[in-house]
mmCIF file of C-alpha atoms in Angstrom:
data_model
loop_
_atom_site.group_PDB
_atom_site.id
_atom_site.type_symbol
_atom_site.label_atom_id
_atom_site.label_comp_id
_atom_site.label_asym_id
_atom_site.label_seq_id
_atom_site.Cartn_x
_atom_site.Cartn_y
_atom_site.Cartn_z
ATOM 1 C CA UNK A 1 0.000 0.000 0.000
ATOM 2 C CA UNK A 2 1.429 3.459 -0.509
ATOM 3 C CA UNK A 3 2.037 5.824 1.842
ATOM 4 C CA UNK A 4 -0.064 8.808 1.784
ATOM 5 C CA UNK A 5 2.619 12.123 1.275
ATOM 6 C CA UNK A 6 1.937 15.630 3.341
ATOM 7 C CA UNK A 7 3.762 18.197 2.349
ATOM 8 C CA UNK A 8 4.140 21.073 5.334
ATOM 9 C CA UNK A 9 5.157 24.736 3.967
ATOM 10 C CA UNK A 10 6.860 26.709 6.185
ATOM 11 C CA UNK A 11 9.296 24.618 8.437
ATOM 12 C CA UNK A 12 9.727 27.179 11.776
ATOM 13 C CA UNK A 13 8.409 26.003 14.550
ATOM 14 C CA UNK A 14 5.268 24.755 14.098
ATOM 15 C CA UNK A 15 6.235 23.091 10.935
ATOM 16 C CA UNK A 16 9.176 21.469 12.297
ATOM 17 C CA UNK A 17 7.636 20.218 15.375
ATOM 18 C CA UNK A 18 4.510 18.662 13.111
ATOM 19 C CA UNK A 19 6.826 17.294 10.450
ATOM 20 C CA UNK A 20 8.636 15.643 13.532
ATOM 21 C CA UNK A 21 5.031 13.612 14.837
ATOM 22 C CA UNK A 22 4.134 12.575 11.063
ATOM 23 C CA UNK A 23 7.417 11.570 9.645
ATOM 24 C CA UNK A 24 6.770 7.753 10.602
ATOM 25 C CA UNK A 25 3.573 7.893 9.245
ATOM 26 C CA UNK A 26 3.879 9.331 5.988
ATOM 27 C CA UNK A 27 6.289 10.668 3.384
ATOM 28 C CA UNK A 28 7.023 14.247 4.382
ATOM 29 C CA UNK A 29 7.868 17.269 2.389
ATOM 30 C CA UNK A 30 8.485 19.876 4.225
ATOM 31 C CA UNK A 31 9.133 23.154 2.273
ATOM 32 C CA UNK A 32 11.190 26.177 3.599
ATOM 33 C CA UNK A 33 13.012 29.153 2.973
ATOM 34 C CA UNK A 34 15.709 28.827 5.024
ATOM 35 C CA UNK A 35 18.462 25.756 5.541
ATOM 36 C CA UNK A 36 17.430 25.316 9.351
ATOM 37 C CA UNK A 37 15.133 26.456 11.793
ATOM 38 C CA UNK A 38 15.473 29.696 12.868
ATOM 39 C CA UNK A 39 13.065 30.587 15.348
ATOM 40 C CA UNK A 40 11.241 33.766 15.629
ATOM 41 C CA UNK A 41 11.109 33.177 19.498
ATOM 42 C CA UNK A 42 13.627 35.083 22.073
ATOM 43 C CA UNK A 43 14.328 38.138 20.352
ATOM 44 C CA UNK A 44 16.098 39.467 23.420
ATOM 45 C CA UNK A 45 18.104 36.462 23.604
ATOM 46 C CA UNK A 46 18.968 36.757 19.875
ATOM 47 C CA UNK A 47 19.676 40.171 20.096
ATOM 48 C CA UNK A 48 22.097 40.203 23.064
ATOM 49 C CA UNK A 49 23.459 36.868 23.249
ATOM 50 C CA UNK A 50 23.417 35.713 19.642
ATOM 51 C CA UNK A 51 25.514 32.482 20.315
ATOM 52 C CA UNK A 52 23.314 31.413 23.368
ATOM 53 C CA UNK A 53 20.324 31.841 21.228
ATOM 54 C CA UNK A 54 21.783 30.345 18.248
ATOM 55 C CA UNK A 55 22.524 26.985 20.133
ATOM 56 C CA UNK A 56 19.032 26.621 20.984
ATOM 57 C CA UNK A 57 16.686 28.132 18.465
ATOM 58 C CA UNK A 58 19.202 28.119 14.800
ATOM 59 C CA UNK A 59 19.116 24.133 14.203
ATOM 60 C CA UNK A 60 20.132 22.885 10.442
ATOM 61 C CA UNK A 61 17.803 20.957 9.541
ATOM 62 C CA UNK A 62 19.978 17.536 9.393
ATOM 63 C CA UNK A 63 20.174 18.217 13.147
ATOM 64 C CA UNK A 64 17.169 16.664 14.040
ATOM 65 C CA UNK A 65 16.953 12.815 14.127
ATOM 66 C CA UNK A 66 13.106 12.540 12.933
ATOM 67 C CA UNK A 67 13.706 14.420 10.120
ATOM 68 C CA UNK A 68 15.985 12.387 8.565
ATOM 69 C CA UNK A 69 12.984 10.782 6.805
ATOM 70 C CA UNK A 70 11.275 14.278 5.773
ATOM 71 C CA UNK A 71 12.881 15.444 2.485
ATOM 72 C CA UNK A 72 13.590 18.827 2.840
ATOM 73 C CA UNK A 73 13.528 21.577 0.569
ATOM 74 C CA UNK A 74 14.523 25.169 0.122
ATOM 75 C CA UNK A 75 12.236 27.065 -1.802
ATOM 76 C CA UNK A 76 10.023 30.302 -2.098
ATOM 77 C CA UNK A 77 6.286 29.052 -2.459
ATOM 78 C CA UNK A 78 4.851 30.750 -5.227
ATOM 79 C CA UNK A 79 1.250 29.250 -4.883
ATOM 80 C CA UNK A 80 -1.058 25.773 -4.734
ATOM 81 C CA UNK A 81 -2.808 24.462 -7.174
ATOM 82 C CA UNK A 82 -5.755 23.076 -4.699
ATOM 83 C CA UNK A 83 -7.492 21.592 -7.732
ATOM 84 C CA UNK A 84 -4.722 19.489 -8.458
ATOM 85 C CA UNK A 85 -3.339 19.168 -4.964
ATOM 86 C CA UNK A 86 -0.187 20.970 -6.201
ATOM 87 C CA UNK A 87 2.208 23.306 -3.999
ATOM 88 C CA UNK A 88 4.451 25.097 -6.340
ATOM 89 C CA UNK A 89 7.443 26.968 -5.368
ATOM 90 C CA UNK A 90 10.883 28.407 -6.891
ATOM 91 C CA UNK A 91 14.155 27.258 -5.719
ATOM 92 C CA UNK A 92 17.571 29.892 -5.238
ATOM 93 C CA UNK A 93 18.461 29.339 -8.493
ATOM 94 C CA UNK A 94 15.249 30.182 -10.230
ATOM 95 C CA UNK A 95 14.198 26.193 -10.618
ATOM 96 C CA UNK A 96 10.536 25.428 -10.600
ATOM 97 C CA UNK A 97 8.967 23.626 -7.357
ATOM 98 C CA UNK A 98 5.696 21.459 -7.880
ATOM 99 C CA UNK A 99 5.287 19.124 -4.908
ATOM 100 C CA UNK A 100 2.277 17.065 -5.134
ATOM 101 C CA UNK A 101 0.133 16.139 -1.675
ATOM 102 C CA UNK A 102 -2.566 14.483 -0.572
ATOM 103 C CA UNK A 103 -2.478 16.772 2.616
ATOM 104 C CA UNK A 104 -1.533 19.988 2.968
ATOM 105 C CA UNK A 105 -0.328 21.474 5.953
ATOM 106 C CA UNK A 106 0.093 25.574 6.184
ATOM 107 C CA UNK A 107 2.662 26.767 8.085
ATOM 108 C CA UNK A 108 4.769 29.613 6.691
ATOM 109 C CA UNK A 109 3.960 31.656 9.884
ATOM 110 C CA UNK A 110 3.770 36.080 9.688
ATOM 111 C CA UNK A 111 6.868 38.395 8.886
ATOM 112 C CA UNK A 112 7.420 40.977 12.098
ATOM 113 C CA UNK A 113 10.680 42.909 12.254
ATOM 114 C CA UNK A 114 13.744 42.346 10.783
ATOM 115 C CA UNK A 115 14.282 38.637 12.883
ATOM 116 C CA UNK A 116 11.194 36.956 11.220
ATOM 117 C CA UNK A 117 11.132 37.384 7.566
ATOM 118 C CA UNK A 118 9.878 34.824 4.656
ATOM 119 C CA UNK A 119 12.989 35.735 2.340
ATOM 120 C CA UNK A 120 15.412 32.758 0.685
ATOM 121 C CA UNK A 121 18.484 32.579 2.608
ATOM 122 C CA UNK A 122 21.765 30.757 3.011
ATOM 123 C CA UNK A 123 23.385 29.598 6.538
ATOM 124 C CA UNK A 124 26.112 32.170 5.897
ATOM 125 C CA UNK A 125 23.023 35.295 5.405
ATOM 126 C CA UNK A 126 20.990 34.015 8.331
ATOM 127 C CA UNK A 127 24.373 34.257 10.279
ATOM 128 C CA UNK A 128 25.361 37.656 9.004
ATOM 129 C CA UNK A 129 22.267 39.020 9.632
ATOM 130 C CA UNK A 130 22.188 37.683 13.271
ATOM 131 C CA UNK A 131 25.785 39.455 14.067
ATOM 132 C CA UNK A 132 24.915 42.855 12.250
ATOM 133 C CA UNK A 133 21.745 43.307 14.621
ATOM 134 C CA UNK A 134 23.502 42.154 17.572
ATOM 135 C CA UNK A 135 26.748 44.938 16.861
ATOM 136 C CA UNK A 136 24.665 47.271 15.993
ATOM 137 C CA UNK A 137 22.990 47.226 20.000
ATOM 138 C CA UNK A 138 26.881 46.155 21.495
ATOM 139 C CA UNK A 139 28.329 49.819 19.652
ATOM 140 C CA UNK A 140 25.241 51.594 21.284
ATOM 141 C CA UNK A 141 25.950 53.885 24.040
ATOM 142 C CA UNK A 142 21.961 54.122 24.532
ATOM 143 C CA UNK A 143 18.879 52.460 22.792
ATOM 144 C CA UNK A 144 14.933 53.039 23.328
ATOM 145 C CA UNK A 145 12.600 50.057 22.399
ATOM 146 C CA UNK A 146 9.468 50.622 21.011
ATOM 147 C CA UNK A 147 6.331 48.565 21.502
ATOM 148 C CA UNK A 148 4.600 46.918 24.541
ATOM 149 C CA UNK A 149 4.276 43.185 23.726
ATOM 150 C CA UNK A 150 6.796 40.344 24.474
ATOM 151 C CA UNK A 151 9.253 41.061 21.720
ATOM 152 C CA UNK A 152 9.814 44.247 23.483
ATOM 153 C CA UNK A 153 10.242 43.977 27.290
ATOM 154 C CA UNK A 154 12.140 40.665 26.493
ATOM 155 C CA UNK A 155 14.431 42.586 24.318
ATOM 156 C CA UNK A 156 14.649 45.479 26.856
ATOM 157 C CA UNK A 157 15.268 43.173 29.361
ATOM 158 C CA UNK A 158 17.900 40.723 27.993
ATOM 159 C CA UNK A 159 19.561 44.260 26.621
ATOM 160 C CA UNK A 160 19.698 45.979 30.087
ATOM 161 C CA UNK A 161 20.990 42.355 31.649
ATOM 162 C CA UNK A 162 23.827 41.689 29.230
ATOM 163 C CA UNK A 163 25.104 45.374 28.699
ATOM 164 C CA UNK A 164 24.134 47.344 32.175
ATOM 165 C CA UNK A 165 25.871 50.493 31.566
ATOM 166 C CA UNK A 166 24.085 51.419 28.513
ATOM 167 C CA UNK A 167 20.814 53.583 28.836
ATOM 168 C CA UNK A 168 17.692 51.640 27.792
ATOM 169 C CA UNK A 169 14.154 53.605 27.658
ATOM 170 C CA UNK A 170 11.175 50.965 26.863
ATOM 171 C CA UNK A 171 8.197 53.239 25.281
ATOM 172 C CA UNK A 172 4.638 51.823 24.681
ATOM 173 C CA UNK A 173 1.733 53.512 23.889
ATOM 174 C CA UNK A 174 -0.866 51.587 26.866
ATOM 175 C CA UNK A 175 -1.260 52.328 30.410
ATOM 176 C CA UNK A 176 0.707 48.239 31.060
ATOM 177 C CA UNK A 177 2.621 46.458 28.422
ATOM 178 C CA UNK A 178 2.288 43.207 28.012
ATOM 179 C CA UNK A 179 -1.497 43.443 27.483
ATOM 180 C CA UNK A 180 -2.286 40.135 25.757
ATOM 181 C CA UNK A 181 -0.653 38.411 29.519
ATOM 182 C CA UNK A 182 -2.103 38.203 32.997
ATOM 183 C CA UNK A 183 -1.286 41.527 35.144
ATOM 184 C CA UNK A 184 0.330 39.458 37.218
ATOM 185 C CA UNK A 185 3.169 39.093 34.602
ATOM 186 C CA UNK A 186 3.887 42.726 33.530
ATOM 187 C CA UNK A 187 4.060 43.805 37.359
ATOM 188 C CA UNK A 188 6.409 41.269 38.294
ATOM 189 C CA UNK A 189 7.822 41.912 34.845
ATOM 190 C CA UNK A 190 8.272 45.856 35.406
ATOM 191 C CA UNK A 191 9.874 45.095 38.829
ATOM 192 C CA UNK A 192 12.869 43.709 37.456
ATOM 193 C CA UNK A 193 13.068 45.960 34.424
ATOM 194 C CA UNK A 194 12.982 48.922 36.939
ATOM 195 C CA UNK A 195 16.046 47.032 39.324
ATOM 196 C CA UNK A 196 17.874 46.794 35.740
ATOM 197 C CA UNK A 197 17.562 50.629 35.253
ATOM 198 C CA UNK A 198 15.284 50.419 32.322
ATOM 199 C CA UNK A 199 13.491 53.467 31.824
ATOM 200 C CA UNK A 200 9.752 52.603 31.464
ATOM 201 C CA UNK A 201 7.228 55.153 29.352
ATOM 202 C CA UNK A 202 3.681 54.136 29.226
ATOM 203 C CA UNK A 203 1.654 55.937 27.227
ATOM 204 C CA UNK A 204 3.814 56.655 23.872
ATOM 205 C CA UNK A 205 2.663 56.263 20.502
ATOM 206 C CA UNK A 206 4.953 56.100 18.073
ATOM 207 C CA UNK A 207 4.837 58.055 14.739
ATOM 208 C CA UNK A 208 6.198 56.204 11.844
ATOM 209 C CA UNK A 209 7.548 57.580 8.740
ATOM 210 C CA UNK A 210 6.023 56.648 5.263
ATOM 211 C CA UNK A 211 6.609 53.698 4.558
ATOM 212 C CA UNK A 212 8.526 52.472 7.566
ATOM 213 C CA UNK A 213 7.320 49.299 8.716
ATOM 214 C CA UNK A 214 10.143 48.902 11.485
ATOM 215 C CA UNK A 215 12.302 46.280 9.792
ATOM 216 C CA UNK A 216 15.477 48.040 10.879
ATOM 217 C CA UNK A 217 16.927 49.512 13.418
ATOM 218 C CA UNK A 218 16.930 53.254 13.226
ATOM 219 C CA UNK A 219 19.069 55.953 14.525
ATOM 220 C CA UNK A 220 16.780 59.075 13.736
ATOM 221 C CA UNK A 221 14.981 60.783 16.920
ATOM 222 C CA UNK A 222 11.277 58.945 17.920
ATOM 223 C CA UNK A 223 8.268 61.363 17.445
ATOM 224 C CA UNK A 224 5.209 60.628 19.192
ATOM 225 C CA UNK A 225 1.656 60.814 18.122
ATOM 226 C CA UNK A 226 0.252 61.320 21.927
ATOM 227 C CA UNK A 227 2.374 64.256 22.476
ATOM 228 C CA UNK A 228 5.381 64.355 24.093
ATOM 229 C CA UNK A 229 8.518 65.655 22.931
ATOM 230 C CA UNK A 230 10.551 63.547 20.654
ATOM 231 C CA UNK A 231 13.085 61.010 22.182
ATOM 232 C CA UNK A 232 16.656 59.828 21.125
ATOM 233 C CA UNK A 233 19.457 57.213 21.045
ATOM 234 C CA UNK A 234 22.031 56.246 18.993
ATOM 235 C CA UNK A 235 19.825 52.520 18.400
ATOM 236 C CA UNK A 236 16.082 52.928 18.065
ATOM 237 C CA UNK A 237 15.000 48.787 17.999
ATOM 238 C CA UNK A 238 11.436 48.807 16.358
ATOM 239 C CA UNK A 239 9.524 46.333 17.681
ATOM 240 C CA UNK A 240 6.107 46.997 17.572
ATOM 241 C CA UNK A 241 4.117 44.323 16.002
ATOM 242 C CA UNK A 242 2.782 45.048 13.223
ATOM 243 C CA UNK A 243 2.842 41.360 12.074
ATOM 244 C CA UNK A 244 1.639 40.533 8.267
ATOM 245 C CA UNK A 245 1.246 36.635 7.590
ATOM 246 C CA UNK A 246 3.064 34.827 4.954
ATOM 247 C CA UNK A 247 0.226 33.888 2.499
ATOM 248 C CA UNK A 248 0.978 36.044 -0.385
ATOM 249 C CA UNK A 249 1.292 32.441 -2.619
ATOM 250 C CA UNK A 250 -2.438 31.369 -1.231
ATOM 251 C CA UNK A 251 -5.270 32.312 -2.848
ATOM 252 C CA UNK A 252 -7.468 34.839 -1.926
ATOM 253 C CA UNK A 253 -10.267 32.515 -0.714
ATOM 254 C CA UNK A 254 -8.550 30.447 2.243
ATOM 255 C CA UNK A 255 -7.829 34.051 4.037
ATOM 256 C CA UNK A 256 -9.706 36.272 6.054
ATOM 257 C CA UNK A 257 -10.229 40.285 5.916
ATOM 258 C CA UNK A 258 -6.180 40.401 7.138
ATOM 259 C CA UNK A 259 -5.002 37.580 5.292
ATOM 260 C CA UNK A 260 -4.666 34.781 7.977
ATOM 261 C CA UNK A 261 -5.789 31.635 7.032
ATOM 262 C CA UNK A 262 -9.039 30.961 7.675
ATOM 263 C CA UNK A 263 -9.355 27.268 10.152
ATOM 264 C CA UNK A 264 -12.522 25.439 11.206
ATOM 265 C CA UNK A 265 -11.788 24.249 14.717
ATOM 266 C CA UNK A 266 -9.723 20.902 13.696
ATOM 267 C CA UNK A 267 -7.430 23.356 12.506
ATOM 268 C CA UNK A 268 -8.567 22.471 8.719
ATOM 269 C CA UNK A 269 -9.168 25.275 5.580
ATOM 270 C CA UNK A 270 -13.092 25.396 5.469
ATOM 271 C CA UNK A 271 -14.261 23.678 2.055
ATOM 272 C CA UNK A 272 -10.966 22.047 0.929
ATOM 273 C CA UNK A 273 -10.440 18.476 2.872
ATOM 274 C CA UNK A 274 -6.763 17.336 3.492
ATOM 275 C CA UNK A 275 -5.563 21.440 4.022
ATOM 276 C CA UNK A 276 -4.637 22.433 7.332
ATOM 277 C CA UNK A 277 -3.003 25.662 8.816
ATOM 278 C CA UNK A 278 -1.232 25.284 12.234
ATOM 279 C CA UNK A 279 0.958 28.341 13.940
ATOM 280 C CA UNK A 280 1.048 31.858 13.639
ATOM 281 C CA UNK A 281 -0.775 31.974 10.186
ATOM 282 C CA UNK A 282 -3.436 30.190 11.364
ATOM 283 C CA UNK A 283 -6.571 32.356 12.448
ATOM 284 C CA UNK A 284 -7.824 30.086 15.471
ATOM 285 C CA UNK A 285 -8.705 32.839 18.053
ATOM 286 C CA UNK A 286 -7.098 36.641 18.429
ATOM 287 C CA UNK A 287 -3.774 35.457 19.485
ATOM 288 C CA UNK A 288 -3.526 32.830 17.199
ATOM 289 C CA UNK A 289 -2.241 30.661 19.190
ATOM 290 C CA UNK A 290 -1.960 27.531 18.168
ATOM 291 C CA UNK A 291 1.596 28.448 17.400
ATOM 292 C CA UNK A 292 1.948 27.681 20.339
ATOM 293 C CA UNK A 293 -0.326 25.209 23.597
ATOM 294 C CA UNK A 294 1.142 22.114 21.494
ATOM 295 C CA UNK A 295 -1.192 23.062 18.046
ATOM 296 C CA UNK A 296 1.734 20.914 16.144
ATOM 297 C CA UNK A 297 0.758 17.889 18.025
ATOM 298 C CA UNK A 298 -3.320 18.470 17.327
ATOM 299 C CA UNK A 299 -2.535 19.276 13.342
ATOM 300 C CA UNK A 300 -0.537 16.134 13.188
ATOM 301 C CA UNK A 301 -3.047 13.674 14.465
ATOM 302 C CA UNK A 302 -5.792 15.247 12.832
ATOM 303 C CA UNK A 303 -4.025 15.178 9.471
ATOM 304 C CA UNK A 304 -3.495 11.205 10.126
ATOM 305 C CA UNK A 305 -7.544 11.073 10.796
ATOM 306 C CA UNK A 306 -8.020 13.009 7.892
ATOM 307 C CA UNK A 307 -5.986 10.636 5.471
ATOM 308 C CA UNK A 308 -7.392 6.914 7.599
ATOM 309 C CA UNK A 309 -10.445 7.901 7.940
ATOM 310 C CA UNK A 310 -10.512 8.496 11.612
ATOM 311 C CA UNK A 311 -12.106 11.211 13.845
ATOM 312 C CA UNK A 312 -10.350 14.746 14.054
ATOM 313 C CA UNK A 313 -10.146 16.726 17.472
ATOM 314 C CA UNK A 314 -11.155 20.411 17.663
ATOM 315 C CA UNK A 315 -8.067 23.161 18.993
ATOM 316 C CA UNK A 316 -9.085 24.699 22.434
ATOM 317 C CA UNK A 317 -7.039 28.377 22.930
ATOM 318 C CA UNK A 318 -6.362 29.610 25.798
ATOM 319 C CA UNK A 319 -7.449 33.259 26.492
ATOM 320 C CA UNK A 320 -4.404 34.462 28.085
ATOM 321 C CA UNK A 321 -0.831 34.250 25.769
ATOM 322 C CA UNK A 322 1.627 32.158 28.465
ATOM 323 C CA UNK A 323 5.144 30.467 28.722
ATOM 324 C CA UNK A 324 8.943 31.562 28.549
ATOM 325 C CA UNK A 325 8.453 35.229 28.480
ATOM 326 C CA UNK A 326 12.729 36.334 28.259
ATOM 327 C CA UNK A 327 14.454 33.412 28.126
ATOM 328 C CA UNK A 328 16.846 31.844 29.943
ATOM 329 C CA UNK A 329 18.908 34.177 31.790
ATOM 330 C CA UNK A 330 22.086 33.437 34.176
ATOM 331 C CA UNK A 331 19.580 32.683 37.113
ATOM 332 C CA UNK A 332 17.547 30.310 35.552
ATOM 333 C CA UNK A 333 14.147 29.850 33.161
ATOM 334 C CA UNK A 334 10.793 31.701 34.754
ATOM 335 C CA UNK A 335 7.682 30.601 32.368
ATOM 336 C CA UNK A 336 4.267 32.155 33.452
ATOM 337 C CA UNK A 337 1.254 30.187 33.616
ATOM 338 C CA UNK A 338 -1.952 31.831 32.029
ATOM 339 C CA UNK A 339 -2.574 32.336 35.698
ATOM 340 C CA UNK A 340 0.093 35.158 36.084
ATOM 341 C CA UNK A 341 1.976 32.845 38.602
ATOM 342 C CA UNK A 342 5.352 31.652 37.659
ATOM 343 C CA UNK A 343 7.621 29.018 38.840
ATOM 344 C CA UNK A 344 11.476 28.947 37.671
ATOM 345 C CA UNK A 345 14.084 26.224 36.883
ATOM 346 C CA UNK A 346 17.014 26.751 38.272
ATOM 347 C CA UNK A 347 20.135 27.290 36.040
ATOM 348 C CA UNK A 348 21.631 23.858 36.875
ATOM 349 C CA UNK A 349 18.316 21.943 35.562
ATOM 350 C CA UNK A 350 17.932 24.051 32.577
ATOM 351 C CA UNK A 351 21.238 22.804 31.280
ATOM 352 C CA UNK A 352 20.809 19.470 32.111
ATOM 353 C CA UNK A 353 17.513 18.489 32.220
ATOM 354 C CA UNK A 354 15.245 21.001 30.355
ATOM 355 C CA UNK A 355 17.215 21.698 27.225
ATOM 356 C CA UNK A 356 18.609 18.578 26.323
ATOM 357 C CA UNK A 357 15.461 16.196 28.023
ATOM 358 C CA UNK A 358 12.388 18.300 27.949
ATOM 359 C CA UNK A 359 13.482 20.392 24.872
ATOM 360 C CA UNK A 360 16.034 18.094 22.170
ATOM 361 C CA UNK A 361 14.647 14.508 23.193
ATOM 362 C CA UNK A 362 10.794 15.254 24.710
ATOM 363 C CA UNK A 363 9.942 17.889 21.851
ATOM 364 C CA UNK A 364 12.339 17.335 19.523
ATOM 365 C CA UNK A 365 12.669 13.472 19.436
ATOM 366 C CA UNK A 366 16.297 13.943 19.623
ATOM 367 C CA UNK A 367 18.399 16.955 17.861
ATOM 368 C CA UNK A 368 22.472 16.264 17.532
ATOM 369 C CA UNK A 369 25.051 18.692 18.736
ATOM 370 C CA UNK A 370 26.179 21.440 16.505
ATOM 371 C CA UNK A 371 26.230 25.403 17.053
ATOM 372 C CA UNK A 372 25.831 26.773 13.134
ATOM 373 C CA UNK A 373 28.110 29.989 15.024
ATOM 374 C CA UNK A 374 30.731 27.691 15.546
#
């Protein structure tokens, strides 16, 4: 009998970790633009300590033990032939892509900033890239970060603990950052910010220049729609949310009025049977968040349903965004419960028990060793 083939564009997280639970029971395709993961999680981590971050969230692809029976290809999807069950694509070179499926999994996530973009790259761009954001900050005498959600304070954060002499303002335009969390989180969060010497502005709204969408850091003075005088640093880090989805290559009909694609509760494209969407392109609930509360693991079994025959479960979301809100830092990993309670791993059992257990064996099946820094 042959084996039924699911082809899963966009391999970051969500793709990766779905490719992982179906690549024993079908042949895999997996589709991406880059050579590896590289995670759009930990900006502050990435931003500071590139070669921290880059052990745990830049893994080549031939890393990861499961997916040595996905076939893996670079490629920029162009669009998908849903009549003929047909993802098409364009390789670095300019080759044509047609991968054929008889299910479909959507995962190419949303572009936001400079750290999470769809474009074709090699190891040696997604490395260059990494070091020219982090020297930028390093060279910085002082640096204000705009924007109130967890791209932000973790950045401001991880910033303020890995270079304390420099000034660091954080400027958002609500009363609380952090919005989409528990109170609980942004007061305990604000606490340590303020022991760091962060400079905290509630309040600001930004002004952006035409055309900027904040997918660089800037140098030029911050004006403010709300009022107050401008502000300046020598690093303005942009980071502000305005995420777009990756679904320029879908057609019109599987998004909604912002271009997410459009899920029934089993996480499957309404009207077209064997399509799913899973992660942050996904519209499931406001915070689309099946990127995250282990949507991988529901896409993957209902996928298998889908192509046996069986019974697919529905996605549940939480209402509250929660987990590892800045990483680990030198004291340890704090992850927030949807609560607004925390509990912390000590340093000691992050590197040996929840990294390589709980992360590279328990989510990742098993990943080899290899920093792509060197």
């Amino acid at each position: 009998m042959n084996r039924k083939r699911v082809v899963i564009a966009g391999l970051g997280d969500a793709g990766v970790l779905a490719a992982i639970r179906l690549s024993g029971h079908a042949d895999v395709v997996g589709i991406s633009a880059k050579p590896a993961l590289v995670s759009g999680q930990e900006l502050g981590v990435r931003l500071s300590r590139p070669d921290d971050w880059a052990r745990d969230y830049w893994i080549p692809f031939d890393r990861f033990r499961r997916l040595d029976r996905v076939r893996t290809v670079q490629a920029e999807l162009t669009g998908v032939d849903l009549a003929a069950r047909t993802v098409l694509g364009k390789h670095a070179d300019g080759a044509t892509l047609a991968e054929e499926y008889d299910a479909l999994i959507i995962s190419t996530g949303v572009s936001n900033g400079f750290w999470r973009r769809p474009t074709l790259q090699s190891a040696a761009e997604v490395g260059a890239e990494l070091r020219a954001a982090h020297d930028r900050l390093a060279a910085a005498g002082s640096i204000i970060v705009v924007g109130g959600g967890a791209a932000a304070v973790s950045s401001a954060l991880n910033m303020a603990t890995t270079w304390p002499a420099k000034r660091i303002d954080l400027y958002f335009p609500g009363r609380s950052a952090l919005q989409g969390h528990h109170p609980r989180i942004w007061s305990r969060i604000r606490g340590r910010l303020s022991g760091l010497g962060v400079g905290i502005h509630p309040g600001h709204r930004a002004v952006l220049p035409d055309g900027f969408t904040g997918d660089e850091i800037t140098g030029e003075p911050v004006r403010w729609s709300t009022g107050q005088p401008p502000a300046c640093a020598d690093a303005v880090l942009w980071a502000i949310g305005r995420v777009r989805p990756n679904t320029d290559w879908l057609p019109r009909e599987l998004l909604d009025e912002r271009g997410f694609v459009r899920v029934t509760p089993e996480l499957r494209v309404p009207g077209h049977r064997g399509v799913f969407a899973v992660g942050d392109v996904a519209a499931t609930d406001p915070l689309r968040s099946s990127a995250r509360n282990r949507g991988d693991a529901l896409v993957a079994r209902n996928v298998r349903a889908e192509l046996s025959g069986g019974r697919l479960g529905a996605y549940r979301a939480p209402t509250r965004r929660w987990g590892s809100l800045v990483g680990i830092q030198p004291d340890g990993l704090e992850v927030f419960l949807p609560t607004g309670h925390a509990f912390r791993f000590p340093s000691w059992s992050v590197e040996r028990v929840v990294m390589p257990w709980i992360v590279r064996w328990g989510m990742y099946r098993g990943v080899r060793e290899n920093n792509p820094l060197g």
